[in-house]
Amino acid sequence: MKVLVVSDVHANIAALNTILEKEADYDILCCAGDYTDYGIYPAEVIERFRNLKNTHLVYGNHDLHVINTYESKEWKNVEDGKYKWVHYNCEQLNDQDIRWLKQLPETAYFEADGWKYGIAHQYDSGYGTIESRYAFDKYWAEHYGTDNTGNRLIFGHTHRQCIHILGDGMEWLNPGSASYRRPDDPDKTAHYATITDGEIRLKQIPYDRKPQFEKAKEFISTDKMMRTEIQDFMFFFGDAKTSREPLE
């Protein structure tokens, strides 16, 4: 059996489609949240996930932020210089899209090839990770029950691709972000993972970043978008060496 693991797609349909095309033979797909925000195609990403089969999906913190911003209607009247990608996302979405985000659970569970999998967007309220067997067992018991044999946790949120083995049958993994890296990582590929017959493989794949880069450039000549929001895009999807490069 092949499990495709993605997370933190962030409205990046080009990256998502590239991964799905490459791994089209998956049996189960799970996503650890953040379908929206910091990207330009939130509706297309939601529609793609809505039509996929055999999925286990949870929401992320950016999805909650989009929901709250959309329902507050603050995105309809944003002052110049305070406009963010979350406001842009809200403009691209409709009530049906928001309802889809709202029906996503906080955690999900499935079994495959003798392993039990628990999925959540993040471990704690920040960027914490599970570093001990005690913490792993405690988290598993609180969310998935007391059976502590052959368990794997899947998290997103940090955009840090990793496999962390705490002991036999006690592992957690993060597929990384399908969309963008943290400021200390200049890699521009889409990150994800596959689990085939129980074997985890961390993967990266290049994709067309130009549409998101061009959208950021459109805002450079205006005073509408927050400058830091544009700078992030120039780093994520362009060739800026840091997320705070001066805008041209």
mmCIF file of C-alpha atoms in Angstrom:
data_model
loop_
_atom_site.group_PDB
_atom_site.id
_atom_site.type_symbol
_atom_site.label_atom_id
_atom_site.label_comp_id
_atom_site.label_asym_id
_atom_site.label_seq_id
_atom_site.Cartn_x
_atom_site.Cartn_y
_atom_site.Cartn_z
ATOM 1 C CA MET A 1 0.000 0.000 0.000
ATOM 2 C CA LYS A 2 1.171 3.511 -0.798
ATOM 3 C CA VAL A 3 0.321 6.482 1.413
ATOM 4 C CA LEU A 4 0.956 9.982 0.077
ATOM 5 C CA VAL A 5 1.608 12.540 2.818
ATOM 6 C CA VAL A 6 1.422 16.289 2.177
ATOM 7 C CA SER A 7 1.049 19.371 4.327
ATOM 8 C CA ASP A 8 1.136 23.158 4.226
ATOM 9 C CA VAL A 9 0.035 23.520 0.617
ATOM 10 C CA HIS A 10 -0.804 27.187 1.221
ATOM 11 C CA ALA A 11 -2.956 27.861 -1.841
ATOM 12 C CA ASN A 12 -0.216 26.601 -4.165
ATOM 13 C CA ILE A 13 -2.067 24.586 -6.800
ATOM 14 C CA ALA A 14 0.999 24.240 -9.032
ATOM 15 C CA ALA A 15 2.963 22.441 -6.315
ATOM 16 C CA LEU A 16 -0.008 20.274 -5.350
ATOM 17 C CA ASN A 17 -0.743 19.238 -8.923
ATOM 18 C CA THR A 18 2.914 18.413 -9.542
ATOM 19 C CA ILE A 19 2.994 16.119 -6.505
ATOM 20 C CA LEU A 20 -0.300 14.443 -7.409
ATOM 21 C CA GLU A 21 0.858 13.825 -10.963
ATOM 22 C CA LYS A 22 4.131 12.306 -9.762
ATOM 23 C CA GLU A 23 2.471 10.104 -7.117
ATOM 24 C CA ALA A 24 -0.782 9.313 -8.928
ATOM 25 C CA ASP A 25 -0.648 5.654 -7.877
ATOM 26 C CA TYR A 26 -1.237 6.368 -4.177
ATOM 27 C CA ASP A 27 -3.827 4.343 -2.236
ATOM 28 C CA ILE A 28 -4.353 6.783 0.655
ATOM 29 C CA LEU A 29 -3.656 10.520 0.789
ATOM 30 C CA CYS A 30 -3.376 12.454 4.020
ATOM 31 C CA CYS A 31 -2.818 16.170 4.496
ATOM 32 C CA ALA A 32 -1.793 17.741 7.786
ATOM 33 C CA GLY A 33 -3.511 21.064 7.140
ATOM 34 C CA ASP A 34 -2.919 24.602 5.862
ATOM 35 C CA TYR A 35 -4.573 24.449 2.464
ATOM 36 C CA THR A 36 -4.892 28.234 2.349
ATOM 37 C CA ASP A 37 -3.072 31.548 2.913
ATOM 38 C CA TYR A 38 0.320 32.676 1.589
ATOM 39 C CA GLY A 39 -0.567 31.520 -1.905
ATOM 40 C CA ILE A 40 -2.753 32.696 -4.772
ATOM 41 C CA TYR A 41 -4.996 29.730 -5.611
ATOM 42 C CA PRO A 42 -6.936 28.809 -2.439
ATOM 43 C CA ALA A 43 -10.180 27.959 -4.257
ATOM 44 C CA GLU A 44 -8.385 25.690 -6.710
ATOM 45 C CA VAL A 45 -6.574 23.865 -3.894
ATOM 46 C CA ILE A 46 -9.803 23.333 -1.957
ATOM 47 C CA GLU A 47 -11.576 22.101 -5.074
ATOM 48 C CA ARG A 48 -8.776 19.635 -5.806
ATOM 49 C CA PHE A 49 -8.859 18.176 -2.313
ATOM 50 C CA ARG A 50 -12.639 18.084 -2.347
ATOM 51 C CA ASN A 51 -12.549 15.801 -5.384
ATOM 52 C CA LEU A 52 -9.773 13.460 -4.243
ATOM 53 C CA LYS A 53 -10.633 9.966 -3.037
ATOM 54 C CA ASN A 54 -9.375 8.001 -0.015
ATOM 55 C CA THR A 55 -8.223 11.026 1.954
ATOM 56 C CA HIS A 56 -7.610 11.779 5.624
ATOM 57 C CA LEU A 57 -7.509 15.544 6.112
ATOM 58 C CA VAL A 58 -7.214 17.930 9.059
ATOM 59 C CA TYR A 59 -7.258 21.714 9.296
ATOM 60 C CA GLY A 60 -4.296 23.977 9.999
ATOM 61 C CA ASN A 61 -3.830 27.271 11.829
ATOM 62 C CA HIS A 62 -3.791 29.272 8.597
ATOM 63 C CA ASP A 63 -7.091 27.682 7.606
ATOM 64 C CA LEU A 64 -8.598 28.867 10.890
ATOM 65 C CA HIS A 65 -7.151 32.322 10.248
ATOM 66 C CA VAL A 66 -8.741 32.423 6.797
ATOM 67 C CA ILE A 67 -12.091 31.259 8.203
ATOM 68 C CA ASN A 68 -12.070 33.902 10.944
ATOM 69 C CA THR A 69 -10.951 36.661 8.592
ATOM 70 C CA TYR A 70 -13.562 35.714 5.983
ATOM 71 C CA GLU A 71 -16.427 35.569 8.469
ATOM 72 C CA SER A 72 -15.431 38.848 10.135
ATOM 73 C CA LYS A 73 -15.634 40.509 6.684
ATOM 74 C CA GLU A 74 -12.562 42.601 7.556
ATOM 75 C CA TRP A 75 -11.033 41.621 4.212
ATOM 76 C CA LYS A 76 -13.632 43.745 2.394
ATOM 77 C CA ASN A 77 -12.198 47.040 3.572
ATOM 78 C CA VAL A 78 -8.458 46.861 4.262
ATOM 79 C CA GLU A 79 -6.344 50.014 4.431
ATOM 80 C CA ASP A 80 -3.478 50.393 1.973
ATOM 81 C CA GLY A 81 -0.282 49.058 3.461
ATOM 82 C CA LYS A 82 -2.124 46.588 5.695
ATOM 83 C CA TYR A 83 -3.354 44.215 3.002
ATOM 84 C CA LYS A 84 -2.063 40.639 3.405
ATOM 85 C CA TRP A 85 -2.219 37.363 1.526
ATOM 86 C CA VAL A 86 -4.975 36.229 3.884
ATOM 87 C CA HIS A 87 -7.117 39.091 2.565
ATOM 88 C CA TYR A 88 -6.268 38.106 -0.993
ATOM 89 C CA ASN A 89 -7.275 34.517 -0.198
ATOM 90 C CA CYS A 90 -10.607 35.623 1.222
ATOM 91 C CA GLU A 91 -11.324 37.494 -1.994
ATOM 92 C CA GLN A 92 -10.818 34.281 -3.973
ATOM 93 C CA LEU A 93 -13.055 32.117 -1.776
ATOM 94 C CA ASN A 94 -16.812 31.775 -1.356
ATOM 95 C CA ASP A 95 -19.131 30.529 1.370
ATOM 96 C CA GLN A 96 -18.971 26.954 0.093
ATOM 97 C CA ASP A 97 -15.177 26.939 0.319
ATOM 98 C CA ILE A 98 -15.320 28.225 3.885
ATOM 99 C CA ARG A 99 -17.862 25.555 4.821
ATOM 100 C CA TRP A 100 -15.490 22.909 3.478
ATOM 101 C CA LEU A 101 -12.639 24.248 5.608
ATOM 102 C CA LYS A 102 -14.885 24.385 8.677
ATOM 103 C CA GLN A 103 -15.906 20.734 8.406
ATOM 104 C CA LEU A 104 -12.300 19.520 8.599
ATOM 105 C CA PRO A 105 -11.378 17.848 11.924
ATOM 106 C CA GLU A 106 -8.493 18.773 14.196
ATOM 107 C CA THR A 107 -7.142 15.196 14.158
ATOM 108 C CA ALA A 108 -7.580 12.102 11.986
ATOM 109 C CA TYR A 109 -6.658 8.427 12.223
ATOM 110 C CA PHE A 110 -6.103 5.537 9.844
ATOM 111 C CA GLU A 111 -4.259 2.220 9.648
ATOM 112 C CA ALA A 112 -2.030 0.862 6.885
ATOM 113 C CA ASP A 113 0.455 -2.019 6.588
ATOM 114 C CA GLY A 114 0.416 -2.816 10.287
ATOM 115 C CA TRP A 115 0.943 0.792 11.418
ATOM 116 C CA LYS A 116 -1.522 3.096 13.153
ATOM 117 C CA TYR A 117 -1.364 6.747 12.045
ATOM 118 C CA GLY A 118 -2.529 9.844 13.860
ATOM 119 C CA ILE A 119 -2.634 13.141 11.961
ATOM 120 C CA ALA A 120 -2.671 16.698 13.323
ATOM 121 C CA HIS A 121 -1.399 19.998 11.995
ATOM 122 C CA GLN A 122 0.769 20.856 14.991
ATOM 123 C CA TYR A 123 1.911 19.283 18.228
ATOM 124 C CA ASP A 124 1.337 22.301 20.463
ATOM 125 C CA SER A 125 0.340 25.951 20.219
ATOM 126 C CA GLY A 126 3.735 26.920 18.835
ATOM 127 C CA TYR A 127 6.434 25.077 16.896
ATOM 128 C CA GLY A 128 7.185 22.411 19.477
ATOM 129 C CA THR A 129 8.145 18.839 18.597
ATOM 130 C CA ILE A 130 7.894 15.537 20.469
ATOM 131 C CA GLU A 131 11.314 14.760 21.882
ATOM 132 C CA SER A 132 10.650 11.967 24.385
ATOM 133 C CA ARG A 133 8.856 8.641 24.533
ATOM 134 C CA TYR A 134 6.868 9.903 27.492
ATOM 135 C CA ALA A 135 5.563 12.882 25.490
ATOM 136 C CA PHE A 136 4.774 10.638 22.533
ATOM 137 C CA ASP A 137 2.772 8.155 24.652
ATOM 138 C CA LYS A 138 0.966 10.982 26.437
ATOM 139 C CA TYR A 139 -0.017 12.677 23.184
ATOM 140 C CA TRP A 140 -1.135 9.404 21.590
ATOM 141 C CA ALA A 141 -3.235 8.429 24.611
ATOM 142 C CA GLU A 142 -4.908 11.835 24.724
ATOM 143 C CA HIS A 143 -5.858 11.812 21.046
ATOM 144 C CA TYR A 144 -6.005 8.220 19.804
ATOM 145 C CA GLY A 145 -6.270 5.800 22.747
ATOM 146 C CA THR A 146 -3.977 3.704 24.918
ATOM 147 C CA ASP A 147 -2.632 1.210 22.360
ATOM 148 C CA ASN A 148 1.029 2.199 22.064
ATOM 149 C CA THR A 149 2.377 -0.384 19.605
ATOM 150 C CA GLY A 150 3.188 0.414 15.979
ATOM 151 C CA ASN A 151 2.186 4.071 16.155
ATOM 152 C CA ARG A 152 3.174 6.921 13.868
ATOM 153 C CA LEU A 153 2.212 10.579 14.170
ATOM 154 C CA ILE A 154 2.066 12.925 11.190
ATOM 155 C CA PHE A 155 2.474 16.661 11.789
ATOM 156 C CA GLY A 156 2.855 19.688 9.535
ATOM 157 C CA HIS A 157 3.143 23.366 10.533
ATOM 158 C CA THR A 158 6.923 23.696 10.951
ATOM 159 C CA HIS A 159 7.744 23.265 7.218
ATOM 160 C CA ARG A 160 10.681 21.119 8.418
ATOM 161 C CA GLN A 161 10.840 17.768 6.640
ATOM 162 C CA CYS A 162 11.891 14.998 9.019
ATOM 163 C CA ILE A 163 11.441 11.496 10.417
ATOM 164 C CA HIS A 164 11.907 11.194 14.183
ATOM 165 C CA ILE A 165 12.270 7.682 15.601
ATOM 166 C CA LEU A 166 11.868 7.540 19.376
ATOM 167 C CA GLY A 167 11.790 3.757 19.632
ATOM 168 C CA ASP A 168 10.411 0.602 18.066
ATOM 169 C CA GLY A 169 6.895 1.370 16.889
ATOM 170 C CA MET A 170 7.095 4.969 18.085
ATOM 171 C CA GLU A 171 7.757 7.472 15.287
ATOM 172 C CA TRP A 172 6.610 10.847 14.071
ATOM 173 C CA LEU A 173 7.172 12.487 10.724
ATOM 174 C CA ASN A 174 6.675 15.786 8.978
ATOM 175 C CA PRO A 175 6.477 15.813 5.159
ATOM 176 C CA GLY A 176 7.554 19.456 5.038
ATOM 177 C CA SER A 177 5.654 22.108 3.135
ATOM 178 C CA ALA A 178 4.452 21.507 -0.402
ATOM 179 C CA SER A 179 4.754 25.245 -0.932
ATOM 180 C CA TYR A 180 7.605 27.090 0.793
ATOM 181 C CA ARG A 181 10.547 26.907 3.185
ATOM 182 C CA ARG A 182 11.543 28.776 6.324
ATOM 183 C CA PRO A 183 13.933 31.753 5.952
ATOM 184 C CA ASP A 184 17.011 29.659 6.796
ATOM 185 C CA ASP A 185 16.319 27.156 4.003
ATOM 186 C CA PRO A 186 16.751 28.400 0.412
ATOM 187 C CA ASP A 187 15.430 25.184 -1.191
ATOM 188 C CA LYS A 188 12.577 26.036 -3.586
ATOM 189 C CA THR A 189 11.162 22.576 -4.292
ATOM 190 C CA ALA A 190 7.855 21.142 -3.068
ATOM 191 C CA HIS A 191 8.339 18.801 -0.101
ATOM 192 C CA TYR A 192 6.198 15.764 0.688
ATOM 193 C CA ALA A 193 6.521 12.119 1.756
ATOM 194 C CA THR A 194 5.413 8.671 0.668
ATOM 195 C CA ILE A 195 4.974 5.570 2.812
ATOM 196 C CA THR A 196 5.069 2.427 0.675
ATOM 197 C CA ASP A 197 4.459 -0.897 2.426
ATOM 198 C CA GLY A 198 5.364 0.862 5.667
ATOM 199 C CA GLU A 199 8.634 2.419 4.417
ATOM 200 C CA ILE A 200 8.809 6.210 4.730
ATOM 201 C CA ARG A 201 10.558 8.252 2.053
ATOM 202 C CA LEU A 202 10.994 12.020 2.227
ATOM 203 C CA LYS A 203 10.775 13.610 -1.212
ATOM 204 C CA GLN A 204 11.192 16.939 -3.025
ATOM 205 C CA ILE A 205 10.089 17.936 -6.489
ATOM 206 C CA PRO A 206 10.496 21.153 -8.528
ATOM 207 C CA TYR A 207 7.407 22.889 -9.874
ATOM 208 C CA ASP A 208 6.431 26.097 -11.674
ATOM 209 C CA ARG A 209 6.830 28.920 -9.129
ATOM 210 C CA LYS A 210 6.380 31.717 -11.675
ATOM 211 C CA PRO A 211 2.630 32.479 -11.208
ATOM 212 C CA GLN A 212 3.076 33.238 -7.500
ATOM 213 C CA PHE A 213 6.228 35.256 -8.158
ATOM 214 C CA GLU A 214 4.466 37.308 -10.852
ATOM 215 C CA LYS A 215 1.531 38.004 -8.534
ATOM 216 C CA ALA A 216 3.928 39.375 -5.917
ATOM 217 C CA LYS A 217 5.527 41.621 -8.547
ATOM 218 C CA GLU A 218 2.108 43.074 -9.367
ATOM 219 C CA PHE A 219 1.882 44.481 -5.849
ATOM 220 C CA ILE A 220 5.375 46.026 -5.811
ATOM 221 C CA SER A 221 4.262 49.080 -7.778
ATOM 222 C CA THR A 222 1.309 49.721 -5.460
ATOM 223 C CA ASP A 223 0.989 50.710 -1.812
ATOM 224 C CA LYS A 224 -1.721 48.146 -1.117
ATOM 225 C CA MET A 225 0.172 45.060 0.089
ATOM 226 C CA MET A 226 2.313 45.041 3.238
ATOM 227 C CA ARG A 227 5.932 45.130 2.125
ATOM 228 C CA THR A 228 6.944 42.203 4.323
ATOM 229 C CA GLU A 229 4.233 40.083 2.711
ATOM 230 C CA ILE A 230 5.668 40.824 -0.747
ATOM 231 C CA GLN A 231 9.220 40.189 0.460
ATOM 232 C CA ASP A 232 8.193 36.770 1.723
ATOM 233 C CA PHE A 233 6.864 35.886 -1.719
ATOM 234 C CA MET A 234 10.019 37.119 -3.426
ATOM 235 C CA PHE A 235 11.995 34.692 -1.233
ATOM 236 C CA PHE A 236 9.535 31.781 -1.400
ATOM 237 C CA PHE A 237 8.873 31.898 -5.124
ATOM 238 C CA GLY A 238 11.625 34.035 -6.604
ATOM 239 C CA ASP A 239 15.397 34.151 -6.231
ATOM 240 C CA ALA A 240 15.723 36.471 -3.224
ATOM 241 C CA LYS A 241 18.365 35.077 -0.853
ATOM 242 C CA THR A 242 16.432 36.097 2.268
ATOM 243 C CA SER A 243 12.831 36.918 3.126
ATOM 244 C CA ARG A 244 13.740 40.555 3.712
ATOM 245 C CA GLU A 245 15.470 41.508 0.479
ATOM 246 C CA PRO A 246 14.807 45.091 -0.690
ATOM 247 C CA LEU A 247 12.039 45.285 -3.285
ATOM 248 C CA GLU A 248 13.028 46.356 -6.775
#
